[in-house]
XYZ file of C-alpha atoms in Angstrom:
666
model
C -21.796 77.433 -45.102
C -18.640 77.365 -47.186
C -18.132 78.814 -50.683
C -18.090 75.365 -52.313
C -21.477 74.510 -50.854
C -20.450 71.945 -48.256
C -22.040 72.131 -44.832
C -19.511 72.080 -41.966
C -20.632 72.173 -38.359
C -18.673 71.368 -35.174
C -20.676 70.565 -32.083
C -18.440 71.527 -29.166
C -20.647 69.670 -26.697
C -20.965 66.471 -28.690
C -17.935 64.633 -27.323
C -18.658 65.468 -23.706
C -22.275 64.495 -24.135
C -21.459 61.251 -25.942
C -18.850 59.973 -23.501
C -21.121 60.838 -20.585
C -23.927 58.822 -22.165
C -21.624 55.907 -22.954
C -20.388 55.853 -19.358
C -23.999 55.888 -18.174
C -24.739 52.939 -20.478
C -21.742 51.105 -19.012
C -22.875 51.639 -15.440
C -26.380 50.461 -16.261
C -25.054 47.451 -18.213
C -26.743 48.417 -21.474
C -25.206 47.153 -24.741
C -22.176 45.888 -22.802
C -20.280 43.035 -24.431
C -17.455 42.425 -21.942
C -17.594 41.442 -18.298
C -14.548 41.986 -16.052
C -14.563 39.672 -13.050
C -12.285 41.301 -10.448
C -11.914 39.460 -7.138
C -15.557 38.434 -7.139
C -16.847 41.809 -8.360
C -18.410 42.057 -11.805
C -17.778 45.147 -13.944
C -19.549 45.580 -17.301
C -18.130 47.557 -20.214
C -17.930 47.850 -23.990
C -15.191 45.924 -25.702
C -14.389 48.590 -28.312
C -13.890 51.308 -25.684
C -11.566 49.199 -23.554
C -9.607 47.987 -26.572
C -8.862 51.614 -27.509
C -7.456 52.401 -24.046
C -5.754 49.181 -22.993
C -3.263 47.370 -25.265
C -3.489 44.398 -22.894
C -7.246 44.041 -23.291
C -6.926 44.720 -27.019
C -4.666 41.666 -27.294
C -7.165 39.539 -25.388
C -10.142 40.684 -27.451
C -8.204 40.400 -30.698
C -7.256 36.797 -29.934
C -10.906 35.988 -29.214
C -12.244 36.907 -32.661
C -14.662 33.987 -32.757
C -16.309 34.873 -29.456
C -20.019 35.548 -29.559
C -22.059 37.322 -26.932
C -20.371 38.649 -23.796
C -16.644 38.127 -23.244
C -15.342 37.377 -19.760
C -11.950 38.437 -18.420
C -10.856 37.507 -14.905
C -8.475 39.295 -12.527
C -7.933 37.825 -9.076
C -5.112 40.111 -7.983
C -6.457 43.602 -8.778
C -8.497 45.959 -6.642
C -12.043 46.276 -8.071
C -12.162 49.939 -7.053
C -8.950 50.598 -8.943
C -10.291 48.896 -12.069
C -13.451 51.012 -11.801
C -11.229 54.113 -11.761
C -9.598 52.943 -14.995
C -12.970 52.256 -16.587
C -14.123 55.776 -15.773
C -10.888 57.084 -17.277
C -11.436 55.024 -20.435
C -14.868 56.589 -20.933
C -14.284 60.156 -19.661
C -10.515 60.778 -19.912
C -10.651 61.851 -16.252
C -8.539 60.038 -13.674
C -9.985 60.375 -10.179
C -8.725 58.235 -7.300
C -8.441 58.600 -3.541
C -4.836 58.885 -2.392
C -5.070 55.500 -0.645
C -6.075 53.932 -3.984
C -3.318 55.338 -6.192
C -0.944 52.381 -5.789
C -3.711 49.954 -6.718
C -4.625 52.099 -9.737
C -0.961 52.016 -10.767
C -0.908 48.191 -10.445
C -4.062 47.850 -12.519
C -2.731 50.271 -15.137
C 0.470 48.241 -15.355
C -1.537 45.085 -16.015
C -3.647 46.866 -18.644
C -0.480 48.396 -20.185
C -1.889 51.907 -19.777
C 1.474 53.667 -19.673
C 0.163 57.211 -19.397
C -1.872 56.338 -16.315
C 1.152 54.589 -14.810
C 3.229 57.721 -15.264
C 0.572 59.993 -13.762
C 0.172 57.716 -10.724
C 3.947 57.475 -10.311
C 4.362 61.249 -10.430
C 1.572 61.618 -7.878
C 3.312 59.195 -5.505
C 6.575 61.101 -5.901
C 4.805 64.344 -5.018
C 3.587 62.753 -1.769
C 6.910 61.171 -0.821
C 8.616 62.085 2.438
C 11.024 60.479 4.897
C 8.238 58.443 6.473
C 7.065 56.672 3.331
C 10.195 56.628 1.140
C 11.025 52.986 1.882
C 7.494 51.757 1.221
C 7.423 53.789 -2.004
C 10.717 52.226 -3.076
C 9.478 48.725 -2.300
C 6.394 49.410 -4.374
C 8.336 50.878 -7.292
C 10.722 47.922 -7.235
C 7.863 45.393 -7.166
C 6.363 47.142 -10.195
C 9.686 47.055 -12.048
C 9.518 50.822 -12.620
C 13.128 51.910 -13.080
C 12.208 55.576 -13.468
C 10.307 55.598 -10.186
C 13.010 53.637 -8.355
C 15.710 56.062 -9.492
C 13.772 59.094 -8.262
C 13.053 57.469 -4.883
C 16.718 56.501 -4.527
C 17.748 60.090 -5.229
C 15.428 61.257 -2.440
C 16.812 58.667 -0.023
C 20.375 59.729 -0.815
C 19.542 63.238 0.289
C 17.546 62.236 3.404
C 19.075 58.942 4.572
C 19.345 59.811 8.264
C 15.751 61.025 8.395
C 14.603 57.929 6.525
C 16.582 55.665 8.891
C 14.472 56.802 11.838
C 11.206 55.577 10.328
C 9.430 52.304 11.117
C 9.707 50.974 7.553
C 13.452 51.377 7.698
C 13.706 49.582 11.036
C 11.925 46.561 9.589
C 14.411 46.098 6.749
C 16.799 43.131 7.000
C 20.178 44.227 8.269
C 23.715 43.014 7.810
C 25.955 44.004 10.697
C 29.683 44.120 10.060
C 32.645 45.168 12.141
C 35.746 46.556 10.504
C 39.085 46.447 12.298
C 41.204 49.522 11.684
C 44.802 50.457 12.181
C 45.207 53.154 14.802
C 45.874 55.843 12.247
C 43.128 54.868 9.819
C 39.446 55.722 9.496
C 36.882 54.210 7.197
C 36.183 56.193 4.028
C 32.583 57.411 3.865
C 32.116 56.977 0.141
C 30.612 54.562 -2.284
C 33.859 52.670 -2.978
C 33.853 51.202 0.528
C 30.350 49.840 0.063
C 31.160 48.518 -3.372
C 33.822 46.443 -1.641
C 31.276 45.266 0.927
C 28.793 44.292 -1.791
C 31.500 42.346 -3.578
C 32.371 40.591 -0.312
C 28.744 39.542 0.228
C 28.469 38.324 -3.357
C 31.552 36.189 -2.921
C 30.145 34.728 0.291
C 27.191 33.546 -1.755
C 28.955 31.971 -4.730
C 32.382 31.062 -3.371
C 31.455 29.699 0.058
C 27.899 28.592 -0.623
C 26.472 30.991 1.958
C 22.790 31.936 1.952
C 21.869 35.625 1.998
C 19.285 34.924 4.686
C 22.016 33.387 6.834
C 24.143 36.508 6.535
C 21.136 38.581 7.506
C 20.516 36.438 10.569
C 23.974 37.341 11.781
C 22.633 40.812 12.543
C 20.975 39.261 15.561
C 23.925 37.093 16.664
C 24.858 37.407 20.336
C 28.417 38.560 20.816
C 29.934 36.533 23.627
C 32.400 38.234 25.971
C 34.478 35.058 26.230
C 38.109 35.576 25.179
C 38.572 32.310 23.287
C 35.328 32.673 21.378
C 35.302 36.338 20.503
C 37.148 36.196 17.228
C 35.014 33.228 16.154
C 31.854 35.199 16.802
C 28.965 34.954 14.347
C 29.195 38.706 13.723
C 31.135 39.171 10.512
C 34.456 40.979 11.031
C 36.408 42.562 8.206
C 39.835 44.193 8.193
C 40.506 47.502 6.462
C 44.221 47.640 5.797
C 46.505 50.680 5.370
C 46.639 49.977 1.609
C 42.822 50.322 1.512
C 42.000 46.664 1.071
C 39.090 44.933 2.773
C 39.702 41.357 3.965
C 38.191 38.879 6.410
C 39.293 40.113 9.823
C 38.686 36.900 11.733
C 41.099 34.981 9.558
C 43.679 37.745 9.724
C 43.684 37.354 13.507
C 43.778 33.551 13.410
C 46.733 33.674 11.097
C 45.610 31.592 8.142
C 44.336 34.104 5.683
C 44.918 33.724 2.006
C 44.428 36.918 0.059
C 43.381 36.735 -3.552
C 44.669 39.516 -5.727
C 42.699 42.073 -7.677
C 42.678 45.655 -8.803
C 42.992 48.255 -6.090
C 39.392 49.383 -6.440
C 38.100 45.851 -5.977
C 37.707 43.730 -2.899
C 40.672 41.604 -1.850
C 38.933 38.397 -0.853
C 40.008 36.034 1.903
C 38.757 32.494 1.422
C 37.160 31.425 4.707
C 36.653 27.695 4.057
C 36.868 25.122 1.261
C 34.465 25.415 -1.616
C 31.457 23.154 -1.119
C 30.744 20.224 -3.406
C 27.971 22.046 -5.241
C 30.270 24.964 -5.974
C 33.027 22.557 -6.994
C 30.683 20.911 -9.481
C 29.948 24.315 -10.965
C 33.683 24.952 -11.315
C 34.229 21.642 -13.088
C 31.300 21.992 -15.485
C 32.651 24.852 -17.561
C 33.784 24.115 -21.074
C 37.316 25.301 -20.346
C 37.590 23.332 -17.131
C 37.541 26.425 -14.920
C 35.523 29.529 -14.310
C 36.825 32.999 -13.718
C 35.459 34.815 -10.663
C 33.367 37.039 -12.896
C 31.915 34.043 -14.712
C 31.263 32.280 -11.415
C 29.432 35.294 -10.087
C 27.390 35.518 -13.255
C 26.598 31.819 -13.021
C 25.479 32.207 -9.397
C 23.388 35.216 -10.330
C 21.774 33.195 -13.086
C 20.976 30.379 -10.670
C 19.500 32.711 -8.087
C 17.349 34.432 -10.702
C 18.308 37.843 -9.359
C 20.875 40.271 -10.667
C 20.123 43.304 -8.545
C 23.174 44.481 -6.558
C 23.147 48.184 -5.876
C 24.584 50.713 -3.457
C 21.960 53.383 -2.811
C 23.151 55.750 -0.091
C 25.401 55.950 2.980
C 26.017 58.254 5.931
C 28.603 58.506 8.686
C 26.466 58.598 11.824
C 29.052 58.858 14.583
C 32.785 58.314 14.861
C 33.538 55.049 13.086
C 29.842 54.169 12.703
C 28.498 54.035 9.175
C 25.048 53.423 7.779
C 24.348 52.196 4.246
C 21.200 51.298 2.302
C 21.794 48.804 -0.480
C 20.134 46.148 -2.614
C 21.707 42.737 -2.066
C 20.607 39.987 -4.431
C 17.292 41.736 -4.978
C 16.666 42.441 -1.266
C 16.595 45.974 0.148
C 18.902 45.882 3.175
C 20.671 48.031 5.741
C 24.414 47.536 6.117
C 25.710 48.720 9.474
C 29.484 49.115 9.724
C 31.284 49.690 12.992
C 35.003 50.428 12.880
C 37.288 49.636 15.788
C 41.021 49.532 16.326
C 42.555 46.152 15.660
C 44.224 44.470 18.662
C 47.993 44.484 18.335
C 49.221 42.574 21.332
C 46.528 40.440 22.933
C 44.004 38.934 20.557
C 42.473 37.017 23.444
C 41.810 40.059 25.593
C 38.231 40.359 26.668
C 36.554 42.881 24.363
C 34.059 45.523 25.348
C 30.534 45.016 24.080
C 29.810 47.521 21.352
C 26.728 49.730 21.743
C 24.512 49.552 18.683
C 22.920 52.476 16.947
C 19.432 53.354 18.156
C 17.795 51.640 15.184
C 19.607 48.340 15.810
C 16.894 46.522 17.725
C 18.200 43.389 19.456
C 15.356 40.897 19.794
C 14.937 38.728 22.809
C 16.147 35.170 22.455
C 13.451 32.755 21.459
C 13.238 29.040 21.031
C 11.429 29.543 17.728
C 12.404 31.286 14.536
C 10.255 32.037 11.483
C 10.253 29.339 8.838
C 12.471 30.352 5.945
C 10.440 31.889 3.101
C 10.759 30.941 -0.536
C 13.042 33.083 -2.647
C 10.052 34.091 -4.787
C 6.476 34.903 -3.888
C 4.261 32.487 -5.834
C 0.558 31.984 -6.399
C -0.987 29.322 -8.627
C 2.107 27.187 -8.092
C 2.588 23.440 -8.210
C 3.750 21.652 -5.060
C 4.601 18.076 -4.138
C 6.626 16.079 -1.627
C 9.577 14.265 -3.198
C 12.224 12.309 -1.291
C 11.328 13.984 1.990
C 11.486 17.515 0.582
C 8.876 20.016 -0.579
C 9.048 21.088 -4.225
C 7.475 24.425 -5.212
C 7.403 25.060 -8.965
C 6.331 27.958 -11.165
C 3.362 30.106 -10.223
C 2.921 33.791 -10.824
C 3.410 37.085 -9.058
C 2.509 40.606 -10.099
C 5.184 40.572 -12.768
C 5.166 37.273 -14.629
C 4.732 33.522 -14.684
C 7.766 31.731 -13.276
C 9.976 28.868 -14.445
C 11.996 28.593 -11.270
C 11.642 25.602 -8.954
C 12.551 25.664 -5.269
C 13.224 22.763 -2.920
C 12.603 22.972 0.837
C 14.475 20.755 3.300
C 12.545 20.717 6.612
C 15.506 19.328 8.543
C 17.557 22.417 7.685
C 14.694 24.891 7.175
C 16.328 25.929 3.924
C 15.186 26.600 0.348
C 17.456 25.817 -2.592
C 16.914 25.944 -6.334
C 16.736 22.918 -8.602
C 16.588 22.961 -12.393
C 13.909 25.349 -13.717
C 11.035 24.083 -15.838
C 11.314 24.352 -19.591
C 8.202 26.557 -19.771
C 7.006 29.312 -17.422
C 3.654 28.209 -16.059
C 1.088 28.989 -13.388
C -2.429 27.800 -12.492
C -1.423 24.163 -12.614
C -0.991 21.288 -10.190
C 1.899 18.878 -9.788
C 2.012 15.173 -8.921
C 4.623 12.522 -8.204
C 4.472 9.427 -10.397
C 7.074 6.631 -10.398
C 9.546 8.790 -8.465
C 9.327 11.745 -10.844
C 7.482 15.058 -10.826
C 4.859 15.717 -13.483
C 3.338 19.078 -14.454
C 0.697 19.509 -17.154
C -1.113 22.501 -18.647
C -1.514 25.818 -16.893
C -0.842 29.301 -18.226
C 2.404 30.932 -19.320
C 1.149 34.475 -18.836
C 0.976 35.201 -22.568
C -1.671 32.797 -23.837
C -4.637 31.638 -21.811
C -3.810 27.948 -21.535
C -1.038 25.447 -22.239
C -1.293 21.909 -23.529
C 2.341 21.107 -22.795
C 3.611 18.947 -19.973
C 6.991 18.024 -18.548
C 8.541 15.679 -16.027
C 11.450 16.126 -13.615
C 13.994 13.419 -12.872
C 15.649 14.077 -9.479
C 18.623 11.881 -10.419
C 19.604 14.012 -13.409
C 18.133 17.331 -12.176
C 16.504 17.769 -15.570
C 13.026 18.477 -16.968
C 11.940 16.786 -20.191
C 8.762 17.223 -22.221
C 5.913 14.713 -22.203
C 3.326 14.310 -24.983
C 0.915 17.219 -25.187
C -2.657 17.194 -23.969
C -5.305 16.976 -26.665
C -6.609 20.417 -25.657
C -5.092 23.420 -23.962
C -6.082 23.399 -20.322
C -5.595 25.742 -17.381
C -6.636 25.432 -13.702
C -6.922 21.649 -13.994
C -6.385 19.190 -11.178
C -3.522 16.675 -11.489
C -3.240 13.412 -9.591
C -1.285 10.137 -9.713
C -3.424 6.988 -9.422
C -2.539 3.371 -10.256
C 0.672 4.356 -12.049
C -1.135 6.814 -14.306
C -1.348 10.601 -14.299
C -4.875 12.035 -14.320
C -5.818 15.552 -15.424
C -9.227 16.557 -14.097
C -11.442 19.450 -15.216
C -9.921 22.866 -15.829
C -10.910 25.979 -17.750
C -12.459 26.120 -21.215
C -10.586 27.924 -24.028
C -12.003 31.276 -22.898
C -10.902 30.591 -19.353
C -14.319 31.312 -17.882
C -16.170 27.991 -17.647
C -15.237 24.765 -15.940
C -14.730 21.517 -17.845
C -15.963 18.000 -17.137
C -13.163 16.420 -19.176
C -10.784 13.937 -17.529
C -7.739 12.417 -19.193
C -5.186 9.814 -18.128
C -1.505 9.621 -19.135
C 0.368 6.332 -19.233
C 4.093 7.060 -18.632
C 5.113 3.666 -20.020
C 3.626 3.964 -23.513
C 3.540 7.778 -23.265
C -0.035 8.161 -24.444
C -3.186 9.959 -23.311
C -6.646 8.395 -23.041
C -10.088 9.605 -21.952
C -11.804 8.539 -18.763
C -15.254 9.232 -17.341
C -16.304 12.878 -17.167
C -17.076 14.698 -13.933
C -20.681 15.143 -12.872
C -20.146 18.900 -12.450
C -17.993 21.311 -14.445
C -14.976 22.352 -12.356
C -11.972 24.582 -12.688
C -9.570 25.394 -9.847
C -10.639 22.214 -8.054
C -8.326 20.483 -5.585
C -7.537 16.944 -6.754
C -5.826 14.110 -4.877
C -5.692 10.333 -4.376
C -6.708 8.469 -1.210
C -7.088 4.728 -0.678
C -7.240 3.952 -4.396
C -9.830 6.627 -5.179
C -9.410 10.073 -6.750
C -11.196 13.097 -5.322
C -12.167 16.375 -7.053
C -12.911 18.948 -4.370
C -14.663 22.283 -4.790
C -13.569 24.590 -7.581
C -15.939 26.699 -9.637
C -18.439 25.935 -12.374
C -18.081 29.374 -13.893
C -17.906 32.098 -11.250
C -19.918 30.344 -8.591
C -17.669 28.571 -6.107
C -18.539 24.967 -5.288
C -18.578 22.997 -2.064
C -19.418 19.726 -3.805
C -16.966 16.824 -3.891
C -16.718 13.901 -6.314
C -14.884 10.594 -5.978
C -13.575 8.567 -8.912
C -13.477 4.775 -8.830
C -10.968 3.514 -11.415
C -12.410 -0.022 -11.226
C -15.709 0.963 -12.825
C -14.638 4.330 -14.323
C -17.322 6.346 -12.515
C -17.538 9.569 -10.536
C -19.814 9.671 -7.470
C -20.771 12.658 -5.330
C -19.801 12.397 -1.654
C -20.495 14.718 1.293
C -19.995 18.416 0.435
C -17.558 20.696 2.245
C -18.737 23.200 4.825
C -17.296 26.100 2.787
C -17.549 26.597 -0.974
C -14.093 27.374 -2.347
C -11.981 27.400 -5.456
C -8.202 27.595 -5.667
C -7.871 25.545 -2.481
C -5.025 23.122 -1.826
C -5.395 19.557 -0.562
C -3.132 17.192 1.353
C -3.576 13.554 2.319
C -2.530 12.718 5.875
C -3.435 9.957 8.338
C -6.052 8.558 5.951
C -7.938 11.853 5.638
C -8.172 14.803 3.230
C -7.102 18.249 4.462
C -8.412 21.127 2.332
C -6.574 24.393 2.891
C -7.527 27.987 2.080
C -8.846 28.974 -1.350
C -11.197 31.710 -2.509
C -14.928 31.854 -1.741
C -15.880 34.392 -4.426
C -15.225 37.477 -2.336
C -12.074 36.891 -0.291
C -9.078 34.636 0.225
C -9.620 32.077 2.982
C -7.701 31.009 6.085
C -10.097 28.235 7.069
C -9.216 24.555 6.832
C -11.414 21.468 6.898
C -10.807 17.735 6.943
C -12.705 14.867 5.276
C -12.971 11.445 6.910
C -13.910 8.916 4.173
C -14.913 6.295 6.754
C -17.603 8.662 8.061
C -18.218 10.564 4.818
C -18.152 13.840 6.729
C -16.268 17.115 6.824
C -15.082 18.915 9.968
C -13.618 22.414 10.386
C -10.085 22.663 11.795
C -7.876 25.447 13.092
C -7.310 28.240 10.585
C -3.974 29.152 9.030
C -2.016 32.203 10.177
C -2.465 33.754 6.699
C -5.252 33.744 4.140
C -4.078 31.800 1.082
C -5.760 31.244 -2.266
C -4.007 29.278 -5.016
C -1.375 28.155 -2.507
C 0.409 24.813 -2.349
C 0.529 22.121 0.330
C 2.573 18.995 0.920
C 3.094 16.482 3.701
C 6.640 16.176 5.057
C 7.545 13.978 7.992
C 3.928 13.663 9.172
C 3.398 17.455 9.032
C 1.346 19.506 6.574
C 3.138 22.498 5.044
C 1.330 25.351 3.263
C 3.395 27.634 1.004
C 2.819 30.736 -1.091
C -0.538 31.834 -2.469
C -2.356 35.156 -2.517
C -3.854 36.669 0.660
C -6.119 39.192 -1.068
C -3.484 41.939 -1.059
C -0.063 40.387 -1.534
C 1.560 37.424 -3.191
C 3.181 35.283 -0.528
C 6.524 33.534 -0.186
C 5.857 32.465 3.399
C 5.528 28.971 4.856
C 3.454 27.589 7.719
C 3.033 24.123 9.178
C 0.083 22.335 10.781
C 0.363 20.528 14.102
C -2.248 17.776 14.026
C -2.205 17.126 17.767
C -2.655 20.776 18.721
C -4.898 21.590 15.715
C -2.792 24.678 15.182
C -0.901 26.292 12.324
C 2.462 27.901 13.024
C 4.733 29.990 10.824
C 7.724 29.339 13.106
C 9.946 26.290 13.225
C 10.046 24.097 16.300
C 13.179 24.283 18.482
C 14.332 20.952 17.031
C 14.753 22.464 13.560
C 18.203 24.051 13.364
C 18.812 27.384 11.734
C 20.594 26.673 8.467
C 24.317 27.146 8.693
C-alpha cells in the first residue's frame, strides 16, 4: 500500500507466465489469426504478436485492414525451421537455433526486417569463422547485402589469405590468370596499387573492347602452346610492367603495335587491343556531348551490367614472382593469379618454357563439352519467351529484390547479353510473344502484392512501353498469345492466397481489354500456352493444394473443357510447345521443388513422364530454340538459380553442357 491509498503490485512471474501461455496457444493453434505458409509447411500465430516483432509483417497486416478471419502469408524461399525459430523468439524473446540453421534464420530475419536478430546471427557466424569457411561466409554475407558482415570477413581473409587459399571453397572460385613480363632488374610490387591497376585493366576489357567477364575467366583454363609463332598470341593474358611502373598489354608490346593511352601515374596505362565494337561505338555516339570520357564510359557500362562492385580484398606473394590476389570483379568473387617473368629481349619467337602453376591452379582435362553460360542474375518467377531465335529472360526475383533487368541468350554463341530493362520491376508473371513483340502483364514488384500494369517490348527500338492496365491487380497469372490477342488466365486474389477463375483478353490493335469465359477451377501459378488454336491452363493451385488438372480453351465457342490430368500435381511449372506436344517442366508439389518432366499428346489425350532435369526448378522459365527446349533459372528448394539446361528429344535427356557444335563465345 502507498500513502495516497493506491494499490501497487508487480508480479515478477507474470510476463514469463503470459508469454509461455501465448506460445502454447500458438503451437496448439488456439485464437490464431494468421497462417504462415512456408514451403508447404503451415505455421499458425497471432497477428498482433508478429506485428510487434516484424516491421515487414506489420506492413502486410496494416495494408490488409479489411481482412476478416485468418490472414495468409506465403514464403516459398524460407526454411520452415528457421521461421519457427523466429516465431519462438517473437513469443519468448529467446533465440535458439542449431548452428547449421543460423544462416537460414539470418535469411528469414532479413525478410522479416528483424534487424536485431540479423545482427546476433551475423556475430555468431563471425565467431565460428575460420580459414575453411571464410569464403562461404563471405559469399553468404554478400548475397545478404550485409556490408558490416562482408567487411569483417574481408578483414579476416586479409590476415589469413594463404590459409584460406588452400581450402576447397577457394579452389572453386573463378580465376583470372595473368602473366606479367618484367625487365631484368624489376620485380612486381606486392601491394594494393598493382591490383588496382589490374582491376582497371579488366574493367576496360569489358567496356572498351566488349569483352565478357566470363570469357576472361575461361582464359584461366587456356592451353599454352609451346609453338614459337603462336606463343605471344596465346589465350593467356600477358601484361607488361615497365620500369616507370606502368602496366600495359604485353602481347601488343611484343608485336610492335601498341598504343598507350595516358593517365595519372597511379592509374593503369591502357593499350587498346582491337577496334571498339559497334555496340560500344553506338554508346560513344549517344552521349549529349558527342563523346564520353573513360570514366563516364565505365559508369555507363556499370549501369548496363547492373553491378558496381569492383574491390581488391587481399593479396600475398607466394613464391618469387608469383602473386595471389582475391578480388571482386563486376560482382563476382575471383582469384587473380599473377606470374612475373623476364621479358624476352632478343628472340621473341624463342620457344618458351611451360610455367608450373601454383598447387591450387587445377588444370582440367580437355572436354568436348562446356557448361552452358549462366544468366548474369539468378531469377525465379521470371518471364521467358523465344524471340527471333533467341531466349529472353525478364524480371523475376532473388533473395534481395524483384528485378527489372532483361537478358537475351543466343544459343549459337552460348552467350547472355542485356537488352533494355522493363519499366517496372516485376516477378511472378509470364511473358508471351504477340505480333513480333514481347508482352508482360501483372505480377509483383516486391512492395505491393500484385500489379495491374503491363508493358510491351519492341525489338526494333529496344524499348519497353506501357499497355493499358488490367481491370484488377493480378499476380501469378498465366499469359498466352492466341488469335492475335493476349490472354491473361487465372492468378492470385488480392490477398495472394486464393486462385482466380477470371480470364481476360487484350486486343493490341484497339488497345482494350475484354472478358472471356472463366476457368472451371480456380488457379494461380498455372502454366499457360497455346497449341493448335487452343489455349491450355495446366496445374497451378486452387489455394494451397496443388493441382494436376488441365483445362483447354476453345476460342470458337468461348468455353473451357477439362482434359486428361497430369501424372504429378504441380504449381509454378513451366510449359513449352514442341513437335505438336506440351512439355511441362519442374514446379512445386507442395513440399519440394521438382525435377520431373511430362509431355501431353493432344491426339491421344494422355500424359507421359520424360527424363528429369539435372536440377530441381520451381518458377523457372522455358523456351524452344532451334528445335530444343531450354530451361532457365528458378528455385531448387535451397538456392535461386541462374543456370541453363537443354532437353534432347531423341535421347530423352537433359544436359547442362553445350554440344561440341556450340562455340565458346569469343
